[in-house]
XYZ file of C-alpha atoms in Angstrom:
677
model
C 35.966 -41.090 7.897
C 33.016 -42.039 5.681
C 31.152 -43.259 8.759
C 31.599 -39.860 10.390
C 30.414 -38.069 7.257
C 27.377 -40.317 6.956
C 26.488 -39.742 10.599
C 26.629 -35.998 10.030
C 24.552 -36.283 6.874
C 21.988 -38.450 8.634
C 21.823 -35.886 11.423
C 21.067 -33.146 8.878
C 18.609 -35.438 7.116
C 16.637 -36.107 10.284
C 16.441 -32.451 11.313
C 15.336 -31.400 7.840
C 12.778 -34.172 7.746
C 11.259 -32.958 10.983
C 11.055 -29.431 9.664
C 9.451 -30.572 6.424
C 6.888 -32.493 8.423
C 6.149 -29.347 10.397
C 5.741 -27.363 7.159
C 3.018 -29.644 5.880
C 1.520 -30.568 9.246
C -2.209 -30.078 8.806
C -1.905 -29.680 5.035
C -1.612 -33.364 4.301
C -2.831 -34.783 7.582
C 0.399 -35.169 9.552
C -0.114 -35.206 13.279
C 1.990 -33.490 15.910
C 5.652 -34.367 15.930
C 5.655 -34.704 19.695
C 4.248 -38.214 19.464
C 6.862 -39.279 16.912
C 9.973 -38.093 18.737
C 11.359 -39.687 21.851
C 12.346 -37.529 24.799
C 15.987 -38.396 24.108
C 15.796 -37.439 20.423
C 14.036 -34.171 21.072
C 16.818 -33.071 23.395
C 19.436 -33.334 20.686
C 17.572 -32.454 17.525
C 15.869 -29.300 18.784
C 18.980 -27.721 20.270
C 19.598 -24.026 19.469
C 22.141 -24.921 16.781
C 19.803 -27.185 14.818
C 18.855 -26.356 11.232
C 16.112 -23.741 10.975
C 13.001 -23.858 8.815
C 14.472 -21.535 6.219
C 17.179 -24.095 5.502
C 14.598 -26.211 3.682
C 14.231 -25.164 0.050
C 13.063 -26.852 -3.085
C 15.093 -27.018 -6.294
C 15.594 -29.360 -9.187
C 18.479 -30.389 -11.420
C 18.569 -32.117 -14.780
C 22.298 -32.894 -14.831
C 22.894 -36.408 -16.173
C 25.876 -37.192 -13.931
C 24.483 -36.101 -10.565
C 25.338 -39.419 -8.995
C 29.055 -39.198 -9.752
C 30.036 -35.551 -9.933
C 30.639 -34.083 -6.484
C 32.039 -30.802 -7.837
C 29.745 -27.763 -7.953
C 29.738 -25.580 -11.037
C 30.033 -21.815 -10.696
C 26.380 -21.341 -11.611
C 25.248 -23.734 -8.889
C 27.518 -22.032 -6.375
C 25.659 -18.804 -7.067
C 22.428 -20.378 -5.832
C 22.630 -22.173 -2.487
C 19.208 -23.675 -3.125
C 20.563 -25.514 -6.146
C 23.651 -26.399 -4.083
C 21.486 -28.100 -1.471
C 19.400 -29.845 -4.107
C 22.535 -31.250 -5.770
C 23.775 -32.635 -2.449
C 20.423 -34.272 -1.799
C 20.244 -35.894 -5.213
C 23.905 -36.992 -5.134
C 23.512 -38.803 -1.825
C 20.255 -40.321 -3.032
C 21.956 -41.760 -6.121
C 24.749 -43.304 -4.050
C 22.312 -44.935 -1.678
C 20.196 -46.306 -4.517
C 22.991 -48.765 -5.401
C 21.735 -50.889 -2.530
C 18.970 -53.335 -3.427
C 16.820 -51.922 -0.634
C 16.623 -48.558 1.031
C 16.584 -48.559 4.798
C 13.579 -46.740 6.181
C 12.394 -45.643 9.559
C 8.867 -45.144 10.805
C 8.006 -42.032 12.758
C 4.502 -43.201 13.510
C 1.116 -42.250 12.041
C 2.054 -43.955 8.781
C 4.945 -41.583 8.036
C 8.000 -43.249 6.538
C 11.385 -41.523 6.487
C 13.839 -42.771 3.864
C 17.377 -42.933 5.246
C 18.741 -42.285 1.772
C 16.749 -39.082 1.490
C 18.951 -36.472 3.143
C 16.443 -33.663 3.385
C 13.269 -35.659 3.943
C 11.524 -34.153 0.912
C 12.453 -36.656 -1.768
C 8.887 -37.956 -1.839
C 7.697 -34.493 -2.720
C 10.176 -33.520 -5.405
C 11.350 -36.281 -7.677
C 13.966 -35.819 -10.351
C 12.315 -36.115 -13.750
C 15.535 -37.364 -15.338
C 15.670 -40.631 -13.469
C 17.517 -39.827 -10.244
C 14.805 -41.544 -8.257
C 16.909 -43.552 -5.882
C 16.097 -41.179 -3.040
C 12.348 -41.452 -3.534
C 10.625 -44.411 -1.932
C 7.083 -43.279 -1.163
C 6.175 -41.079 -4.082
C 3.263 -43.252 -5.141
C 1.640 -42.871 -1.736
C 2.123 -39.130 -1.463
C -0.300 -36.447 -2.655
C 1.342 -33.176 -3.632
C 0.185 -30.560 -1.116
C -1.620 -27.444 -2.362
C 1.299 -25.302 -1.188
C 3.419 -26.530 -4.113
C 1.893 -26.024 -7.542
C 4.596 -25.931 -10.234
C 3.770 -24.546 -13.661
C 6.334 -26.826 -15.265
C 9.321 -28.897 -14.044
C 11.585 -25.848 -13.966
C 9.267 -23.605 -11.951
C 8.333 -23.888 -8.310
C 7.164 -21.783 -5.382
C 6.055 -22.401 -1.825
C 4.828 -20.486 1.196
C 7.915 -20.074 3.371
C 6.104 -18.985 6.514
C 7.928 -16.183 8.296
C 11.366 -16.820 6.828
C 12.987 -13.591 5.611
C 16.185 -13.862 3.607
C 17.967 -12.536 0.562
C 16.274 -13.842 -2.577
C 12.923 -14.366 -0.846
C 9.774 -12.806 -2.253
C 7.335 -10.799 -0.150
C 3.717 -10.857 -1.321
C 1.265 -8.190 -0.220
C -1.154 -9.630 2.339
C -4.931 -9.403 2.099
C -6.015 -10.648 5.523
C -5.123 -7.695 7.740
C -7.944 -5.508 9.076
C -6.448 -2.336 7.656
C -5.019 -2.807 4.178
C -3.331 -0.465 1.736
C -6.459 0.902 0.065
C -6.349 4.295 1.770
C -2.609 4.732 2.189
C 0.444 3.527 0.259
C -1.653 1.773 -2.378
C 1.523 0.668 -4.167
C 2.081 -1.944 -1.431
C -1.284 -3.609 -2.072
C -0.679 -6.993 -3.694
C 2.962 -6.066 -4.240
C 5.563 -8.654 -5.254
C 8.792 -7.601 -3.525
C 12.170 -9.241 -4.078
C 14.422 -9.087 -1.006
C 17.886 -8.013 -2.166
C 19.422 -7.428 1.263
C 18.475 -8.600 4.743
C 19.861 -8.321 8.246
C 17.220 -8.954 10.898
C 18.961 -6.653 13.374
C 19.743 -3.845 10.941
C 17.798 -3.430 7.728
C 15.787 -5.234 5.061
C 15.695 -3.885 1.521
C 13.454 -5.006 -1.310
C 12.245 -3.825 -4.707
C 8.703 -4.118 -6.025
C 8.705 -6.270 -9.164
C 5.142 -5.752 -10.402
C 4.794 -1.999 -10.951
C 5.923 -1.428 -14.572
C 5.572 2.135 -15.819
C 5.654 4.146 -19.019
C 8.272 6.501 -17.628
C 11.799 6.718 -18.982
C 15.221 8.055 -17.951
C 17.559 9.657 -20.465
C 21.017 8.097 -20.799
C 23.855 10.558 -20.299
C 26.505 8.026 -21.351
C 25.006 6.344 -24.401
C 23.744 9.135 -26.618
C 20.138 8.850 -27.781
C 19.221 6.003 -25.435
C 16.458 6.108 -22.874
C 15.699 3.530 -20.210
C 12.285 2.376 -19.102
C 12.028 2.680 -15.349
C 9.653 0.862 -12.992
C 8.412 1.877 -9.578
C 10.598 -0.021 -7.109
C 9.371 1.450 -3.837
C 8.593 4.605 -1.908
C 12.122 5.261 -0.600
C 14.467 7.342 -2.802
C 12.275 7.218 -5.875
C 12.458 9.444 -8.946
C 10.950 12.362 -7.024
C 13.756 12.363 -4.451
C 16.954 14.434 -4.518
C 19.089 11.275 -4.601
C 17.066 8.562 -6.335
C 18.150 4.974 -5.758
C 18.074 3.139 -9.105
C 18.628 -0.602 -9.088
C 19.178 -2.559 -12.304
C 18.239 -6.239 -12.277
C 19.698 -8.569 -14.884
C 20.645 -12.190 -15.579
C 23.915 -11.604 -17.440
C 26.530 -14.353 -17.091
C 29.658 -12.625 -18.392
C 32.578 -12.017 -16.043
C 32.459 -8.314 -16.837
C 28.847 -8.111 -15.651
C 29.413 -10.269 -12.582
C 32.340 -8.130 -11.428
C 30.074 -5.098 -10.989
C 26.994 -6.925 -9.739
C 25.586 -8.427 -6.550
C 23.933 -11.841 -6.734
C 20.409 -12.048 -5.340
C 19.695 -15.637 -6.358
C 20.714 -17.915 -9.184
C 20.391 -16.079 -12.520
C 19.285 -12.818 -10.891
C 21.790 -10.089 -10.022
C 21.608 -6.350 -9.504
C 23.950 -3.492 -10.282
C 23.887 0.288 -10.232
C 22.556 2.435 -13.056
C 26.065 3.772 -13.665
C 27.427 0.248 -14.054
C 24.583 -0.746 -16.352
C 25.272 2.210 -18.631
C 28.964 1.330 -18.685
C 28.238 -2.286 -19.623
C 26.090 -1.099 -22.511
C 28.792 1.387 -23.571
C 31.445 -1.351 -23.643
C 29.225 -3.707 -25.619
C 29.087 -6.262 -22.804
C 25.332 -5.794 -22.529
C 22.380 -4.217 -24.253
C 19.730 -1.936 -22.843
C 17.195 -4.755 -23.085
C 19.241 -6.879 -20.657
C 18.192 -4.740 -17.688
C 15.127 -3.904 -15.656
C 15.447 -0.534 -13.921
C 13.686 0.130 -10.614
C 13.547 3.581 -9.056
C 13.182 3.484 -5.292
C 12.918 0.603 -2.868
C 10.967 -0.660 0.125
C 12.802 -0.690 3.438
C 12.203 -2.074 6.925
C 14.082 -1.375 10.146
C 15.265 -3.983 12.682
C 12.620 -6.699 13.154
C 9.977 -4.418 11.590
C 9.102 -6.813 8.791
C 8.769 -9.706 11.245
C 6.193 -7.700 13.158
C 4.269 -6.959 9.986
C 4.274 -10.667 9.108
C 2.704 -11.344 12.504
C -0.067 -8.886 11.589
C -0.605 -10.699 8.269
C 0.431 -7.664 6.253
C 2.574 -9.913 4.023
C 3.130 -13.505 2.912
C 6.642 -14.875 2.452
C 7.271 -16.853 -0.705
C 10.254 -18.814 -2.000
C 10.429 -19.329 -5.745
C 12.904 -20.010 -8.532
C 14.549 -17.336 -10.628
C 12.917 -18.426 -13.895
C 9.442 -17.749 -12.545
C 10.457 -14.207 -11.657
C 12.344 -13.590 -14.910
C 9.406 -14.817 -16.992
C 7.076 -12.447 -15.153
C 9.461 -9.528 -15.621
C 9.625 -10.290 -19.333
C 5.841 -10.594 -19.604
C 5.273 -7.282 -17.862
C 7.816 -5.617 -20.145
C 5.901 -6.590 -23.274
C 3.016 -4.152 -23.326
C 1.236 -4.756 -20.010
C -0.863 -1.717 -19.109
C 0.527 -0.004 -15.985
C -3.019 0.732 -14.853
C -3.430 -2.972 -14.087
C -0.589 -2.456 -11.585
C 0.885 -5.968 -11.794
C -2.082 -7.769 -10.220
C -1.617 -10.835 -12.440
C 1.924 -11.441 -11.162
C 0.706 -11.396 -7.564
C -2.180 -13.733 -8.392
C 0.184 -16.174 -10.144
C 2.507 -16.474 -7.143
C -0.414 -16.663 -4.712
C -1.759 -19.595 -6.724
C 1.663 -21.267 -6.820
C 1.988 -21.134 -3.017
C -1.491 -22.559 -2.479
C -3.375 -19.339 -1.777
C -5.254 -19.183 -5.064
C -8.702 -19.340 -3.481
C -7.903 -16.440 -1.179
C -6.653 -14.455 -4.179
C -9.933 -15.094 -6.022
C -12.005 -14.001 -3.025
C -10.458 -10.535 -2.917
C -10.114 -9.941 -6.662
C -11.656 -6.691 -7.890
C -12.384 -5.371 -4.406
C -11.905 -1.833 -3.073
C -8.129 -2.085 -2.563
C -7.630 -3.402 -6.124
C -9.525 -0.445 -7.555
C -7.558 2.022 -5.459
C -4.301 0.412 -6.625
C -5.378 0.799 -10.252
C -6.086 4.476 -9.701
C -2.678 4.834 -8.059
C -1.160 3.190 -11.137
C -3.020 5.586 -13.392
C -1.690 8.560 -11.497
C 1.880 7.391 -10.978
C 2.854 4.890 -13.665
C 1.503 6.436 -16.861
C 3.838 8.671 -18.829
C 1.546 11.691 -18.540
C 0.251 10.828 -15.103
C -3.384 10.654 -14.202
C -4.020 14.032 -12.672
C -3.365 13.096 -9.050
C 0.125 14.562 -9.123
C -1.359 17.877 -10.199
C -3.363 18.354 -7.011
C -2.198 20.016 -3.862
C -1.763 17.080 -1.532
C 1.595 16.323 0.032
C 2.934 13.387 2.026
C 3.932 15.704 4.855
C 0.883 16.423 7.065
C 2.501 19.699 8.137
C 1.534 21.101 4.754
C -2.146 20.266 5.081
C -3.494 19.763 1.587
C -1.220 22.298 -0.081
C 1.957 22.177 -2.131
C 4.102 24.760 -3.765
C 2.659 26.522 -6.792
C 4.877 28.851 -8.747
C 4.940 29.824 -12.389
C 7.891 32.191 -11.973
C 11.402 31.210 -12.960
C 14.065 32.550 -10.655
C 15.429 35.800 -12.022
C 12.647 36.273 -14.578
C 9.995 38.806 -13.580
C 7.324 39.245 -16.266
C 3.999 40.995 -16.620
C 2.299 37.618 -16.226
C 4.056 36.953 -12.942
C 3.098 40.391 -11.632
C -0.525 39.751 -12.603
C -0.343 36.450 -10.789
C 0.865 38.173 -7.625
C -2.007 40.633 -7.888
C -4.484 37.771 -8.208
C -2.918 36.145 -5.143
C -3.622 39.295 -3.144
C -7.227 39.313 -4.319
C -7.571 35.624 -3.422
C -6.036 36.214 0.014
C -8.705 38.840 0.663
C -11.458 36.470 -0.523
C -10.183 33.740 1.807
C -10.552 35.755 4.979
C -11.588 34.168 8.275
C -15.227 33.138 8.171
C -15.087 31.990 4.534
C -16.605 28.562 3.915
C -14.998 26.312 1.300
C -16.394 23.307 -0.517
C -14.075 20.538 -1.817
C -13.831 20.011 -5.564
C -16.774 18.688 -7.523
C -14.460 17.182 -10.173
C -15.485 13.696 -11.248
C -12.015 12.374 -10.380
C -11.687 13.597 -6.830
C -8.313 15.151 -5.980
C -8.602 13.408 -2.611
C -9.108 9.860 -3.822
C -5.649 8.441 -3.068
C -4.759 10.334 0.100
C -6.360 12.637 2.642
C -9.732 11.141 1.807
C -11.302 13.126 4.644
C -11.197 16.185 2.374
C -13.346 14.510 -0.294
C -16.640 16.435 -0.443
C -15.607 18.266 2.707
C -16.760 21.636 3.981
C -13.932 23.712 5.456
C -14.435 26.887 7.470
C -11.446 29.257 7.559
C -10.873 30.437 11.128
C -7.473 32.162 10.800
C -5.947 33.858 7.762
C -2.628 35.708 8.113
C 0.717 36.117 6.359
C 2.080 32.839 7.757
C -0.725 30.337 7.336
C -4.362 29.620 6.708
C -6.089 27.628 9.429
C -9.427 25.923 8.887
C -11.762 23.329 10.370
C -13.819 20.646 8.662
C -17.487 20.799 9.610
C -19.076 17.667 8.182
C -17.386 14.769 10.020
C -19.148 13.809 13.289
C -16.973 11.503 15.395
C -17.917 8.635 17.681
C -17.983 10.941 20.706
C -20.633 13.364 21.874
C -20.719 16.386 24.149
C -23.350 15.984 26.849
C -25.017 19.281 27.766
C -26.332 19.656 31.340
C -29.135 22.054 32.205
C -29.171 24.274 35.304
C -31.119 21.601 37.192
C -28.389 19.039 36.683
C -30.272 17.085 34.046
C -29.214 16.354 30.462
C -30.472 18.744 27.844
C -29.022 16.792 24.940
C -25.937 15.351 23.282
C -24.072 17.280 20.594
C -21.839 15.292 18.219
C -18.147 16.114 18.540
C -16.817 16.728 15.031
C -13.410 15.987 13.542
C -11.952 19.285 12.370
C -8.443 18.228 11.367
C -5.128 16.728 12.477
C -3.766 19.717 14.390
C -4.429 21.608 17.592
C -3.220 24.931 18.986
C -1.108 24.696 22.122
C -2.759 26.503 25.018
C -6.052 27.010 23.191
C -9.342 25.266 23.874
C -9.415 21.833 22.225
C -12.965 22.415 20.946
C -14.695 25.217 19.072
C -18.410 25.994 19.399
C -20.172 27.345 16.303
C -23.662 28.569 15.480
C -25.431 30.200 12.538
C -28.574 31.460 14.273
C -29.883 35.011 13.893
C -31.627 34.654 17.239
C -28.331 33.886 18.963
C -26.602 36.700 17.095
C -29.221 39.123 18.372
C -28.742 37.709 21.901
C -25.047 38.465 21.757
C -23.921 34.842 21.812
C -20.507 34.576 20.214
C -18.709 36.680 17.627
C -18.229 36.624 13.856
C -14.853 35.493 12.476
C -14.586 38.809 10.597
C -16.495 42.084 10.721
C -17.746 41.676 7.161
C -19.066 38.173 7.953
C -21.701 39.202 10.512
C -24.407 37.263 8.696
C -22.338 34.082 8.682
C -21.052 31.518 11.168
C -20.253 32.701 14.710
C -17.823 31.246 17.228
C -18.490 31.162 20.980
C -17.107 29.431 24.049
C -18.626 26.513 25.925
C -20.014 28.614 28.779
C -21.869 30.913 26.371
C -23.398 27.944 24.599
C -24.429 26.104 27.776
C -25.946 29.277 29.283
C -27.941 29.902 26.108
C -29.267 26.337 26.220
C -30.104 26.642 29.921
C -31.998 29.898 29.264
C -33.808 28.128 26.409
C -32.484 30.782 24.057
C -30.991 27.884 22.114
C -31.235 24.122 21.741
C -28.264 21.737 21.669
C -28.800 21.137 17.959
C -28.171 24.841 17.246
C -24.450 24.290 17.816
C -21.690 22.456 16.016
C -18.802 21.396 18.266
C -15.506 20.851 16.446
C -12.145 19.515 17.632
C -8.957 19.771 15.570
C -7.634 22.070 12.862
C -6.284 21.958 9.294
C -3.208 24.059 8.471
C -1.978 25.389 5.120
C 1.345 27.257 5.611
C 1.999 30.048 3.116
C 5.640 29.003 2.733
C 5.807 26.679 -0.255
C 2.060 26.632 -0.846
C -1.246 28.066 0.216
C -4.918 27.333 0.374
C -5.413 30.141 -2.109
C -3.468 28.181 -4.715
C -5.740 25.205 -4.085
C -8.791 27.353 -4.763
C -7.256 28.588 -8.014
C -6.636 25.015 -9.097
C -10.246 24.110 -8.386
C -9.392 21.794 -5.523
C -11.615 23.913 -3.297
C -14.443 26.312 -4.168
C -15.656 29.321 -2.196
C -19.212 28.826 -0.931
C -21.523 31.802 -1.610
C -22.452 33.635 1.583
C -26.131 33.164 0.764
C -25.768 29.358 0.919
C -24.099 29.094 4.319
C -27.171 29.088 6.552
C -28.832 26.270 4.587
C -25.600 24.249 4.692
C -25.378 24.706 8.461
C -28.985 23.566 8.963
C -28.320 20.300 7.123
C -25.197 19.610 9.201
C -27.215 20.101 12.391
C -29.160 16.928 11.545
C -26.071 14.701 11.823
C -25.711 12.506 14.905
C -22.927 11.001 16.989
C -21.150 8.492 14.749
C -22.116 4.826 15.215
C -22.308 1.867 12.874
C -26.026 2.590 12.517
C -25.659 6.328 11.884
C -22.652 6.079 9.544
C -24.522 6.020 6.239
C -27.109 8.598 7.343
C -24.370 10.991 8.434
C -22.558 10.555 5.113
C -25.746 11.221 3.147
C -26.420 14.379 5.144
C -22.819 15.450 4.613
C -23.204 15.078 0.864
C -26.531 16.978 0.925
C -24.795 19.832 2.742
C -21.925 19.689 0.243
C -24.359 19.978 -2.669
C -26.225 22.831 -0.961
C -22.895 24.668 -0.760
C -22.357 24.607 -4.518
C -22.437 27.647 -6.728
C -24.909 27.534 -9.592
C -22.108 26.632 -11.996
C -20.830 23.779 -9.819
C -24.363 22.488 -9.264
C -24.990 22.379 -13.031
C -21.688 20.569 -13.631
C -22.500 18.023 -10.952
C -25.959 17.403 -12.373
C -24.441 16.649 -15.782
C -21.820 14.372 -14.214
C -24.533 12.334 -12.473
C -25.854 11.089 -15.836
C -23.838 7.973 -16.689
C -24.054 4.335 -17.711
C -23.532 1.897 -14.839
C -22.027 -1.569 -15.146
C -20.393 -3.337 -18.029
C -22.920 -3.769 -20.763
C -24.487 -1.826 -23.586
C -22.854 1.562 -23.944
C -19.919 0.737 -21.667
C -16.521 1.878 -22.881
C -13.374 0.295 -21.396
C -11.424 3.445 -22.149
C -14.016 5.736 -20.526
C -11.859 7.830 -18.221
C -14.699 8.183 -15.726
C -14.377 4.475 -14.864
C -11.560 2.727 -13.035
C -9.458 0.910 -15.644
C -10.876 -2.459 -16.708
C -13.789 -2.252 -14.292
C -17.410 -1.144 -14.084
C -16.691 1.154 -11.142
C -17.167 4.889 -11.569
C -14.205 6.809 -10.205
C -16.589 9.226 -8.497
C -18.260 6.313 -6.692
C -14.875 4.919 -5.674
C -14.020 8.277 -4.095
C -17.253 8.098 -2.092
C -16.353 4.551 -1.021
C -12.894 5.732 0.027
C -14.389 8.499 2.183
C -16.722 6.010 3.838
C -13.794 3.679 4.452
C -11.785 6.526 5.976
C -14.618 7.492 8.328
C -15.238 3.880 9.377
C -11.522 3.318 9.983
C -10.317 6.522 11.630
C -13.422 8.005 13.240
C -15.394 4.878 14.086
C -12.484 2.463 14.574
C -14.103 -0.235 12.412
C -11.925 -0.724 9.294
C -13.731 -3.939 8.328
C -17.201 -2.388 8.430
C -18.946 -2.903 5.076
């Protein structure tokens, strides 16, 4: 019987050893396994049922009687990593009774100890003297992938292994990161609490502490600090998903909790409140997370292939210590970057973490933290941008309580009617000149944009952006078949009208108006921008009544439905400003100088866009912008860490970051070059 057991254990030992070798192959100079395995061995040890890479995990134990006690305690049973470690150390102690440990060479100087069941004894010795399973420790250099802070803490890069209790670290090597969208995922530390490769993977972000609280409806007078756990079913949803992490060991707590890993469990908010009510726990025993991150079948695996994430295995104490540290006064505007950097260093990616520290995505994450994690918010939630593109840049805006009609509300309705008249077709709008752009964190294309309203009715406002040339041009032929010129095709928005022409031709020339080319958008806008069709424009160019540069060609539309929000409400909030009619011609002339978008023309086009945006300003806006342009740059004399015009703990002006974000958006979505710097 013992012989059979030992054969089985040796089988497991050999498979695990091979996998460990493959983990560190290249890290510590191991060569390919193919030379070390005979054809016969490979056939049996790499069968479909063999142990997979994720079966290799690192854990330690300090129990004094590991060599004799074969019974697992309840706490060890809760953590299968500790379970495996105990088996490894127990077998190693039994084998050490022999005066010599049988070893086997796999070639290239690699020695496998037959008493070392998992093949990693040389890497992880027991500090309490259970060293019988370690035979080559003196000759082994600890690889950079394993950098423990102390004997009780460990972490390693687990490749593409996804499992309950694993940690997902936000990747920084993908071409398109999280700077422009979903900033909360940038450098996130996500604990996997449920995983089924063919169904669903659920995790909670551990490094987004906030100042926000939830009132307790069970324990009078108590309020719970709540962290951002993910973008699914957060506090802003109808049915928020609140998960409470804890490390309670009482039976009462365990009965209502799910184990994630040793010493870390989760329960519902209702259960947590009940435990506090019964005296089985205190409020301080829990970390509350609102929302979660979710992936569909095999979705996360695909994202790992694209280097969007790194998988990390670590012990519970490392995570609990970081949760405790973040709970003790860490500023939410730092958005948990230190926790990510710690784990990156522990898994051997410290140099990569240093290389990307303080870059664009970090700054955008900090601004997201300012707007979403502070108790009072940072202003971004007050702007009219929604996650649903159907709503354009508008959200609901209502100061009326249902059933309460006041003089103020009637005045508001009257102002809305006046605003609706002011925003008639043909009106040109200029995006906000506020120092903290309302379009920093999403819909960056609207930052310093110029929007022409083309349709205004009771259902919606439809507009087009004028200042974003794309990487395509419209080639104009003359009547002799030659090329008269190339007109940049401009990005006007995300939408199109079914059955209508995909492009719109615009001009602002008095000569063309007098020649009858095109029509105004409204009768009272006859001195403004005209719209014409392609044939009218080409004929005018062929007759030399016009030049190609006289026209702007725009594809795409922006839509602001009146139901639940309107563009008028955005103007009232200062998100957009109406451009004086007298400024429109000068604005148009500047835009005519832009070229088809290329890597070489990118910066010139952006500069011209900003010149046109400034030309569109009212006198008041121009004066405010001039005052805002006077500031101290860099950290040095006169720099104030708490200066709200700077990104938290940085020397970056928020206004400059918004400009960088717009440039990044153009390079990514219009030029197709997200890595262009």
